[in-house]
Amino acid sequence: MRTLDLIDEAYGLDFYILKTPKEDLCSKFGMDLKRGMLLRLARQDPQLHPEDPERRAAIYDKYKEFAIPEEEAEWVGLTLEEAIEKQRLLEEKDPVPLFKIHVAELIQQLQQQALSEPAVVQKTASGQ
């Protein structure tokens, strides 16, 4: 009954899950729910009421105080073993050097610029 009273005090299960710290939640299922909710908030999931963008915006506005970056939300509620495995997988990925990313972006920008601008051809005087 205590949990039901706490949910009532928080004005619903959603606020209870989002407001309650990990130590008080004491539930892997509760922390999984919290991570799922935080990820959905961080990603601004368009599948939430896809036919009604105003309702979706109202829902995201209602919970905006709980929004955190997606990179942080991915770690919420993981057990030690899950966190270690996640970190190991992150470290295994070969990082792409930033200069390669920027060179590719620059090449793409120059190609788009070349296609969008008309070519200027200057006539040269023959015989000079």
mmCIF file of C-alpha atoms in Angstrom, residues 6-56:
data_model
loop_
_atom_site.group_PDB
_atom_site.id
_atom_site.type_symbol
_atom_site.label_atom_id
_atom_site.label_comp_id
_atom_site.label_asym_id
_atom_site.label_seq_id
_atom_site.Cartn_x
_atom_site.Cartn_y
_atom_site.Cartn_z
ATOM 1 C CA LEU A 6 3.628 7.335 -3.042
ATOM 2 C CA ILE A 7 2.236 7.092 -6.585
ATOM 3 C CA ASP A 8 -0.787 9.106 -5.454
ATOM 4 C CA GLU A 9 1.464 11.743 -3.857
ATOM 5 C CA ALA A 10 3.438 12.037 -7.099
ATOM 6 C CA TYR A 11 0.195 12.489 -9.101
ATOM 7 C CA GLY A 12 0.573 9.321 -11.145
ATOM 8 C CA LEU A 13 2.878 6.455 -11.998
ATOM 9 C CA ASP A 14 4.743 8.436 -14.644
ATOM 10 C CA PHE A 15 5.751 11.204 -12.240
ATOM 11 C CA TYR A 16 6.495 8.646 -9.517
ATOM 12 C CA ILE A 17 8.892 6.755 -11.792
ATOM 13 C CA LEU A 18 10.577 9.932 -13.071
ATOM 14 C CA LYS A 19 10.869 11.706 -9.689
ATOM 15 C CA THR A 20 11.888 8.796 -7.488
ATOM 16 C CA PRO A 21 15.647 8.245 -7.083
ATOM 17 C CA LYS A 22 17.154 4.841 -7.805
ATOM 18 C CA GLU A 23 17.722 4.120 -4.115
ATOM 19 C CA ASP A 24 14.022 4.567 -3.323
ATOM 20 C CA LEU A 25 12.707 2.850 -6.446
ATOM 21 C CA CYS A 26 14.544 -0.396 -5.566
ATOM 22 C CA SER A 27 13.337 -2.126 -8.708
ATOM 23 C CA LYS A 28 15.084 -3.204 -11.893
ATOM 24 C CA PHE A 29 11.741 -3.031 -13.689
ATOM 25 C CA GLY A 30 11.139 0.495 -12.380
ATOM 26 C CA MET A 31 14.577 1.625 -13.524
ATOM 27 C CA ASP A 32 14.015 0.041 -16.950
ATOM 28 C CA LEU A 33 10.762 1.996 -17.215
ATOM 29 C CA LYS A 34 12.562 5.170 -16.164
ATOM 30 C CA ARG A 35 15.305 4.645 -18.778
ATOM 31 C CA GLY A 36 12.688 4.011 -21.470
ATOM 32 C CA MET A 37 10.762 7.141 -20.541
ATOM 33 C CA LEU A 38 13.907 9.289 -20.405
ATOM 34 C CA LEU A 39 15.108 7.973 -23.775
ATOM 35 C CA ARG A 40 11.755 8.735 -25.344
ATOM 36 C CA LEU A 41 11.865 12.261 -23.915
ATOM 37 C CA ALA A 42 15.438 12.788 -25.115
ATOM 38 C CA ARG A 43 14.680 11.553 -28.633
ATOM 39 C CA GLN A 44 11.373 13.444 -28.911
ATOM 40 C CA ASP A 45 9.944 10.219 -30.327
ATOM 41 C CA PRO A 46 7.671 11.095 -33.306
ATOM 42 C CA GLN A 47 5.798 7.788 -32.941
ATOM 43 C CA LEU A 48 4.081 9.167 -29.850
ATOM 44 C CA HIS A 49 0.702 10.304 -31.215
ATOM 45 C CA PRO A 50 1.954 10.592 -34.826
ATOM 46 C CA GLU A 51 -1.435 11.857 -36.014
ATOM 47 C CA ASP A 52 -1.634 14.619 -33.362
ATOM 48 C CA PRO A 53 1.550 16.738 -33.148
ATOM 49 C CA GLU A 54 -0.093 19.228 -30.765
ATOM 50 C CA ARG A 55 -0.853 16.491 -28.242
ATOM 51 C CA ARG A 56 2.682 15.125 -28.613
#
